[in-house]
């Protein structure tokens, strides 16, 4: 029993200690709680500061709100949300206005509407009724004023959303279009540059001698050197001066090209034995030209005469203006006007001396070496020229290819003597009445104008302007089917027009014997190439 009593005392003493411990914890917690509440009370009772959040409008106005004011008045929170919504829509409106300016739509009605809407949003906060009641007062917010303010904001938000929805697709497309335009402009710049580079490369290719052509000329010349007894000069034939026959003049240093002209003319002639071809070349290619026509004589009994420029002794610098100008130019190392080999060769100027080269003939047909004959041409010698000197196909249409394009009409002599709207014509297939030529003194006319043009003040280098001047008012227009041009530069010539033509002309840089020739026309020339000729095969011509 005594033990039991002692145990009870011991338990009572332990419970008292436990109660004392919990009482102490409660006391400490209470003290910290009171300290926190006191601190919080001080904070809330202090004067509200204004380092609060700031909402900036496009009018540079600021609305200041304090943390305490928001907590003390729930309507302040509502005001803050309304202003945040307005501010978000101001930013969106300004963003679309910026798009409009980027698209250069400053004067558009939509841009003005965007600017007005953004300004109305900004001005709303400065209305006296709202500015005083909602933003300047530290007291409670007037709910009626706030409701009216909210209604106006929501109306403007609705208008902004409608305007943005209407403009979004349009402006997005406009931005895409602008980007596409910028891309097109950049690509166009690259295209112009590529065209210039291509034209330059094409010019180099056109003025260069292909390896196969060089090989052919060398092989033919080697054959002449190796077998001189086989290629002795023949005696002149009487047919060369017979005016009753059909005479052609071809001036070239290109063996394969001349062979195609002669071959195509003979194959399409009804009476080939009545056709005479007068070929004039330079000294370098004379042997090659003679060997070719010796090895591959013209079929059908047609006649071929081959000479060089030097065989015509009257062509010297005291008589021929171009030769004199060439001699003068070579003395001046800085003179660039005769650097192009095309203008250094007298082969290009022989066309102005046909009556003196063939004094016993009445008519002669001049052919360039880049033509192909597709029909019998004998009717050209029977055309009534009506006293004119030159029969040619006119090339003008609209305002193109008229005298104004070739001659300098700012020069008083040109302006006085010629009509700028006169129609130009084509060199390449021209029937000349040599009797009318002599009567009109066309060679003297050529000399007169060529002497005046020594400094290229009347026209630039080339034989066509000189021809237009020389045969002005003495040219008879031929039917266009006699001569179709442009196969060396114009890919859009119709095949019907080509097939109906008596002569097709590969004028331009894309000659048919070059790799840059237009494939759709090249076969019209290659079908007259003599691929069975051994030297053509040895030089891999056309491969």
XYZ file of C-alpha atoms in Angstrom:
543
model
C 0.000 0.000 0.000
C 2.795 2.293 0.928
C 4.492 1.434 -2.278
C 1.422 2.293 -4.165
C 1.226 5.654 -2.488
C 4.806 6.489 -3.284
C 4.265 5.512 -6.909
C 1.363 7.893 -7.123
C 3.382 10.782 -5.826
C 6.089 10.080 -8.271
C 3.567 10.162 -11.188
C 2.051 13.377 -9.928
C 5.431 15.047 -9.891
C 6.175 14.028 -13.565
C 2.810 15.378 -14.796
C 3.497 18.720 -13.147
C 6.809 19.006 -14.950
C 5.173 18.220 -18.311
C 2.502 20.848 -17.727
C 5.195 23.363 -16.887
C 7.009 22.581 -20.179
C 3.912 23.061 -22.395
C 2.977 26.239 -20.544
C 6.384 27.640 -21.449
C 5.971 26.741 -25.180
C 2.569 28.369 -25.297
C 3.943 31.475 -23.684
C 6.785 31.806 -26.253
C 4.408 31.235 -29.183
C 2.056 33.833 -27.839
C 4.826 36.352 -27.501
C 6.003 35.814 -31.110
C 2.426 36.069 -32.340
C 1.891 39.338 -30.538
C 5.192 40.673 -31.886
C 4.189 39.749 -35.472
C 0.750 41.319 -35.094
C 2.296 44.446 -33.684
C 4.704 44.708 -36.597
C 1.947 44.029 -39.134
C -0.236 46.675 -37.479
C 2.553 49.236 -37.765
C 2.976 48.446 -41.436
C -0.712 48.808 -42.191
C -1.102 51.961 -40.159
C 1.818 53.716 -41.913
C 1.120 56.291 -44.681
C 0.821 54.593 -48.120
C 3.879 55.046 -50.298
C 3.771 55.565 -54.087
C 6.529 53.265 -55.334
C 3.730 51.097 -56.665
C 3.095 49.454 -60.066
C 2.912 51.849 -62.949
C 0.797 51.498 -66.112
C 2.131 53.640 -68.918
C -0.170 54.879 -71.639
C 0.722 56.250 -75.062
C 0.088 59.753 -73.653
C 2.969 59.203 -71.141
C 0.482 59.349 -68.185
C 1.110 57.154 -65.159
C -1.477 55.653 -62.779
C -0.029 54.991 -59.250
C -1.583 52.497 -56.856
C -0.424 51.272 -53.487
C -0.449 47.797 -52.058
C -2.333 49.013 -48.992
C -4.973 50.828 -51.073
C -5.678 47.667 -53.025
C -6.004 45.616 -49.852
C -8.182 48.172 -48.153
C -10.587 48.622 -51.143
C -11.519 45.627 -53.403
C -12.657 48.025 -56.141
C -9.012 49.078 -56.546
C -8.237 45.532 -57.680
C -11.021 45.734 -60.215
C -9.688 49.093 -61.425
C -6.229 47.568 -61.808
C -7.581 44.688 -63.932
C -9.516 47.089 -66.138
C -6.421 49.204 -66.681
C -4.293 46.143 -67.403
C -6.775 45.056 -70.060
C -6.741 48.515 -71.617
C -2.960 48.639 -71.536
C -2.690 45.226 -73.275
C -4.943 46.395 -76.088
C -2.994 49.643 -76.440
C 0.165 47.564 -76.996
C -1.623 45.390 -79.580
C -3.026 48.393 -81.432
C 0.409 50.039 -81.491
C 1.935 46.808 -82.803
C -0.442 46.748 -85.802
C 0.154 50.444 -86.375
C 3.879 49.656 -86.537
C 3.149 46.934 -89.132
C 1.197 49.464 -91.144
C 4.110 51.915 -91.080
C 6.517 49.171 -92.101
C 4.235 48.435 -95.029
C 4.307 52.132 -95.942
C 0.611 52.646 -95.224
C 1.023 55.897 -93.279
C -1.827 57.555 -95.124
C -4.198 54.609 -94.919
C -7.474 54.976 -93.025
C -6.721 51.931 -90.874
C -3.474 53.419 -89.645
C -5.267 56.601 -88.644
C -7.909 54.500 -86.877
C -5.224 52.590 -84.969
C -3.549 55.809 -83.892
C -6.878 57.361 -82.854
C -7.841 54.270 -80.892
C -4.541 54.182 -78.993
C -4.889 57.898 -78.217
C -8.476 57.418 -76.979
C -7.303 54.674 -74.631
C -4.631 57.022 -73.273
C -6.944 60.023 -72.973
C -9.591 58.023 -71.130
C -7.664 58.093 -67.841
C -7.297 61.868 -68.056
C -10.984 62.614 -68.315
C -11.647 64.839 -65.265
C -14.414 62.626 -63.868
C -12.177 59.553 -63.968
C -8.846 61.148 -63.197
C -10.056 62.751 -59.956
C -12.288 59.943 -58.682
C -10.217 56.926 -59.625
C -6.564 57.939 -59.765
C -6.018 60.993 -57.585
C -8.197 60.090 -54.648
C -6.744 58.049 -51.760
C -10.200 57.265 -50.513
C -12.519 54.470 -51.553
C -13.357 54.094 -55.256
C -16.795 55.273 -56.351
C -18.373 52.119 -57.788
C -20.687 54.027 -60.185
C -17.762 55.957 -61.649
C -15.735 52.739 -61.908
C -18.652 50.993 -63.649
C -18.912 53.800 -66.213
C -15.131 53.761 -66.696
C -15.217 49.972 -67.191
C -18.020 50.286 -69.745
C -16.051 52.816 -71.813
C -12.889 50.707 -71.647
C -14.780 47.584 -72.724
C -16.366 49.442 -75.646
C -12.943 50.526 -76.839
C -11.541 47.017 -76.308
C -14.390 45.646 -78.401
C -13.650 48.156 -81.182
C -9.946 47.331 -81.028
C -10.635 43.595 -81.301
C -12.958 44.101 -84.270
C -10.422 46.312 -86.038
C -7.546 43.900 -85.355
C -9.589 40.898 -86.510
C -10.395 42.757 -89.719
C -6.783 43.832 -90.308
C -4.915 40.750 -89.081
C -5.247 38.602 -92.182
C -4.739 41.538 -94.506
C -1.637 42.762 -92.685
C -0.191 39.272 -92.379
C -0.632 38.859 -96.140
C 0.805 42.299 -96.757
C 3.880 41.395 -94.742
C 4.250 38.198 -96.757
C 3.811 40.138 -99.990
C 6.414 42.681 -98.880
C 8.865 39.906 -98.021
C 8.132 38.288 -101.388
C 8.744 41.599 -103.143
C 12.045 41.984 -101.317
C 13.001 38.462 -102.369
C 11.975 39.106 -105.968
C 14.015 42.297 -106.000
C 17.086 40.471 -104.671
C 16.642 37.629 -107.165
C 16.141 40.136 -109.975
C 19.429 41.816 -109.063
C 21.138 38.422 -109.242
C 19.394 37.718 -112.564
C 20.603 40.990 -114.091
C 24.122 40.210 -112.948
C 23.869 36.671 -114.333
C 22.563 37.986 -117.663
C 25.475 40.378 -117.944
C 27.934 37.614 -117.143
C 26.146 35.295 -119.555
C 26.168 37.872 -122.340
C 29.873 38.479 -121.780
C 30.617 34.747 -121.783
C 28.451 34.307 -124.885
C 30.342 37.114 -126.633
C 33.667 35.468 -125.817
C 32.370 32.122 -127.091
C 31.025 33.746 -130.267
C 34.306 35.504 -131.072
C 36.473 32.475 -130.329
C 37.383 29.804 -132.872
C 36.193 26.354 -131.747
C 38.856 23.672 -131.530
C 37.161 21.595 -134.229
C 37.186 24.499 -136.721
C 40.816 25.271 -136.003
C 41.657 21.585 -136.391
C 39.830 21.427 -139.734
C 41.677 24.451 -141.145
C 45.039 23.047 -139.990
C 44.334 19.602 -141.462
C 43.360 21.098 -144.813
C 46.422 23.330 -144.857
C 48.634 20.366 -143.931
C 47.162 18.419 -146.803
C 48.048 21.225 -149.196
C 51.641 21.382 -147.902
C 52.041 17.596 -148.048
C 50.666 17.243 -151.594
C 51.293 20.492 -153.501
C 51.023 18.817 -156.926
C 47.425 17.754 -156.229
C 46.265 21.285 -155.442
C 47.661 23.466 -158.162
C 45.559 26.489 -159.059
C 43.129 25.963 -161.915
C 42.797 28.352 -164.791
C 39.954 30.865 -164.501
C 36.722 29.591 -166.030
C 34.721 31.691 -168.475
C 31.663 31.043 -166.319
C 33.163 33.301 -163.672
C 32.404 36.335 -165.841
C 29.313 35.112 -167.686
C 26.495 37.597 -166.868
C 23.839 35.138 -168.032
C 24.531 32.867 -165.050
C 23.491 33.307 -161.408
C 26.376 34.724 -159.392
C 26.860 34.684 -155.611
C 29.389 36.598 -153.476
C 30.498 34.975 -150.185
C 33.239 36.635 -148.101
C 34.467 34.526 -145.171
C 37.374 32.853 -143.380
C 35.213 29.977 -142.082
C 35.643 26.887 -144.288
C 32.803 24.804 -142.887
C 30.371 27.751 -142.939
C 31.101 28.548 -146.592
C 30.687 24.887 -147.537
C 27.216 24.856 -145.924
C 26.127 27.996 -147.831
C 27.305 26.568 -151.162
C 26.007 23.058 -150.463
C 22.541 24.267 -149.390
C 22.228 26.609 -152.397
C 23.245 23.882 -154.869
C 21.009 21.192 -153.355
C 17.959 23.468 -153.633
C 18.770 24.843 -157.109
C 16.750 23.548 -160.063
C 19.679 24.119 -162.443
C 22.845 23.989 -160.311
C 25.181 24.173 -163.360
C 24.002 27.777 -163.886
C 25.160 28.920 -160.439
C 28.570 30.502 -159.795
C 29.973 31.070 -156.305
C 32.631 33.756 -155.799
C 34.368 33.020 -152.500
C 36.829 35.542 -151.080
C 38.877 34.747 -147.960
C 42.117 35.891 -146.305
C 45.622 34.571 -146.999
C 45.672 32.394 -143.901
C 42.621 30.378 -144.974
C 43.139 30.379 -148.748
C 44.875 26.968 -148.848
C 42.269 25.347 -146.580
C 39.412 26.745 -148.684
C 40.924 25.519 -151.959
C 41.712 22.043 -150.615
C 38.179 21.645 -149.296
C 36.515 22.348 -152.641
C 39.150 20.247 -154.424
C 38.502 17.211 -152.245
C 34.724 17.808 -152.099
C 33.809 19.379 -155.457
C 30.384 20.994 -155.709
C 27.778 18.668 -157.151
C 25.481 19.408 -160.040
C 28.099 21.225 -162.108
C 28.050 24.465 -160.081
C 31.183 26.631 -160.334
C 33.365 27.903 -157.487
C 35.954 30.684 -157.657
C 38.246 31.195 -154.634
C 40.347 34.337 -154.138
C 41.888 36.406 -151.375
C 41.417 40.071 -150.504
C 44.974 40.709 -151.721
C 44.006 39.613 -155.247
C 42.063 42.872 -155.602
C 44.955 45.275 -155.880
C 42.795 48.394 -156.113
C 41.953 47.909 -152.404
C 44.731 49.941 -150.783
C 44.883 52.631 -148.127
C 45.006 55.444 -150.682
C 41.631 54.321 -152.063
C 39.807 52.508 -149.262
C 38.963 54.737 -146.216
C 38.756 51.868 -143.722
C 42.265 50.673 -144.622
C 43.570 54.194 -144.165
C 41.797 54.505 -140.815
C 43.184 51.132 -139.763
C 46.712 52.247 -140.551
C 46.170 55.429 -138.563
C 44.679 53.500 -135.643
C 47.563 51.042 -135.426
C 49.969 53.940 -134.881
C 47.960 55.033 -131.849
C 48.324 52.307 -129.208
C 45.603 53.913 -127.076
C 43.003 53.830 -129.834
C 40.420 51.176 -128.917
C 38.001 51.500 -131.796
C 39.567 48.858 -134.026
C 40.525 46.322 -131.351
C 37.712 43.937 -132.377
C 39.065 41.525 -135.056
C 35.706 41.746 -136.823
C 36.456 45.353 -137.760
C 40.093 44.694 -138.597
C 39.190 42.341 -141.430
C 38.598 43.789 -144.886
C 36.340 40.810 -145.607
C 33.545 42.764 -143.924
C 33.975 45.786 -146.216
C 34.277 44.016 -149.576
C 30.502 44.282 -149.986
C 30.948 47.972 -150.864
C 33.144 47.149 -153.917
C 31.124 44.538 -155.804
C 30.996 46.431 -159.156
C 34.787 46.820 -159.169
C 35.398 43.212 -158.113
C 33.053 41.810 -160.790
C 32.989 44.450 -163.527
C 31.370 42.222 -166.225
C 28.363 41.196 -164.150
C 25.001 42.945 -164.065
C 23.590 41.393 -160.891
C 25.061 39.491 -157.969
C 23.557 37.957 -154.834
C 25.465 38.679 -151.633
C 25.209 35.977 -148.923
C 26.655 36.001 -145.404
C 28.456 32.849 -144.281
C 25.913 32.188 -141.510
C 22.930 31.589 -143.807
C 21.301 28.439 -145.121
C 19.530 28.362 -148.497
C 16.296 26.353 -148.435
C 14.773 27.091 -151.858
C 15.793 27.837 -155.427
C 16.866 31.505 -155.604
C 16.925 32.087 -159.363
C 13.837 34.326 -159.236
C 15.905 36.955 -157.402
C 17.818 37.673 -160.624
C 14.511 38.251 -162.422
C 12.942 40.694 -159.942
C 12.113 44.119 -161.378
C 14.295 46.382 -159.238
C 12.651 49.553 -160.566
C 16.010 51.282 -160.882
C 16.987 50.491 -157.280
C 20.444 49.224 -156.358
C 19.842 46.967 -153.382
C 17.067 44.396 -152.963
C 16.673 43.505 -149.280
C 14.122 42.468 -146.662
C 13.124 45.286 -144.324
C 13.459 44.599 -140.612
C 11.489 47.432 -139.022
C 8.229 47.002 -137.128
C 6.737 49.654 -134.899
C 9.601 51.876 -133.767
C 12.214 49.114 -133.954
C 15.095 48.896 -136.455
C 14.682 52.327 -137.972
C 17.472 54.648 -139.029
C 17.367 56.472 -135.693
C 18.730 53.339 -134.000
C 21.837 53.153 -136.164
C 22.813 56.735 -136.980
C 23.618 59.727 -134.787
C 20.795 62.155 -135.520
C 22.239 64.732 -133.165
C 24.840 65.346 -135.885
C 23.639 68.114 -138.264
C 24.700 66.275 -141.439
C 22.787 63.132 -140.481
C 19.770 65.128 -139.360
C 19.743 67.104 -142.633
C 20.132 64.186 -145.052
C 18.213 61.261 -143.532
C 14.820 60.464 -142.072
C 15.120 58.926 -138.586
C 11.899 56.958 -139.171
C 13.143 55.383 -142.406
C 12.963 51.596 -142.291
C 16.206 49.629 -141.898
C 16.890 46.452 -143.849
C 18.998 43.334 -143.399
C 22.441 42.480 -144.676
C 22.937 38.769 -145.296
C 20.893 38.159 -148.438
C 20.982 41.108 -150.821
C 20.497 41.168 -154.571
C 22.522 44.042 -156.078
C 21.942 45.626 -159.476
C 25.554 46.502 -160.335
C 24.568 48.684 -163.291
C 22.316 50.827 -161.083
C 25.120 50.850 -158.484
C 27.501 52.441 -160.956
C 24.881 54.889 -162.138
C 24.071 56.037 -158.599
C 27.810 56.163 -157.681
C 27.179 54.246 -154.466
C 30.863 53.454 -153.863
C 31.669 57.167 -153.963
C 28.819 57.779 -151.518
C 30.272 55.154 -149.200
C 33.734 56.760 -149.352
C 32.297 60.204 -148.634
C 30.487 59.113 -145.485
C 33.201 56.734 -144.281
C 35.776 59.552 -144.459
C 33.494 61.791 -142.397
C 33.067 59.046 -139.802
C 36.741 58.565 -138.998
C 36.082 59.509 -135.360
C 32.770 57.608 -135.233
C 30.695 60.738 -134.803
C 28.080 59.633 -137.392
C 27.725 55.959 -136.410
C 29.515 53.295 -134.429
C 31.648 50.580 -135.994
C 29.899 48.135 -138.303
C 28.875 47.679 -141.914
C 25.090 47.960 -141.514
C 25.024 51.711 -140.645
C 27.411 52.363 -143.546
C 25.128 50.333 -145.817
C 22.010 52.159 -144.638
C 23.657 55.455 -145.558
C 25.143 54.228 -148.842
C 21.917 52.710 -150.172
C 19.495 55.233 -148.675
C 16.546 55.734 -151.050
C 18.040 53.169 -153.452
C 16.825 49.985 -151.704
C 13.905 47.891 -152.925
C 11.942 46.037 -150.276
C 11.673 42.290 -150.869
C 9.005 39.946 -149.545
C 9.888 38.786 -146.022
C 9.720 35.127 -147.042
C 12.978 35.564 -148.965
C 15.015 36.125 -145.829
C 14.166 35.198 -142.200
C 16.595 36.455 -139.560
C 17.313 35.909 -135.890
C 18.135 32.208 -135.620
C 21.293 33.122 -133.731
C 19.563 35.040 -130.924
C 15.757 34.743 -131.063
C 14.332 31.409 -129.832
C 10.718 32.377 -130.527
C 10.754 32.387 -134.339
C 7.953 30.128 -135.542
C 8.855 26.994 -137.480
C 6.176 27.847 -140.064
C 7.968 31.106 -140.815
C 11.304 29.284 -141.002
C 10.009 26.512 -143.246
C 8.496 29.034 -145.680
C 11.718 31.047 -145.949
C 14.031 30.862 -148.970
C 17.023 31.836 -146.811
C 17.374 31.545 -143.036
C 19.984 33.610 -141.254
C 21.785 32.662 -138.026
C 22.694 36.252 -137.253
C 23.578 36.848 -133.618
C 26.145 35.311 -131.289
C 24.710 31.774 -131.209
C 26.177 30.554 -134.489
C 25.202 27.000 -135.514
C 28.821 25.781 -135.501
C 29.267 26.820 -131.844
C 28.341 24.911 -128.708
C 26.104 27.809 -127.653
C 23.868 27.410 -130.735
C 20.128 27.065 -130.113
C 19.283 23.386 -130.362
C 15.845 23.910 -131.900
C 17.432 25.534 -134.979
C 20.840 23.886 -135.186
C 19.650 20.885 -137.243
C 18.615 23.255 -140.049
C 22.304 24.019 -140.518
C 23.975 20.694 -139.611
C 21.998 18.739 -142.223
C 24.120 20.479 -144.891
C 27.444 19.715 -143.173
C 29.517 17.140 -145.075
C 30.180 14.713 -142.223
C 31.593 12.140 -144.645
C 34.587 14.354 -145.330
C 37.598 12.668 -143.673
C 39.000 15.784 -142.019
C 35.611 16.646 -140.512
C 35.589 13.206 -138.904
C 39.209 13.499 -137.751
C 38.459 16.813 -136.016
C 35.331 15.452 -134.291
C 33.287 18.286 -135.691
C 29.829 18.486 -134.162
C 30.623 16.108 -131.273
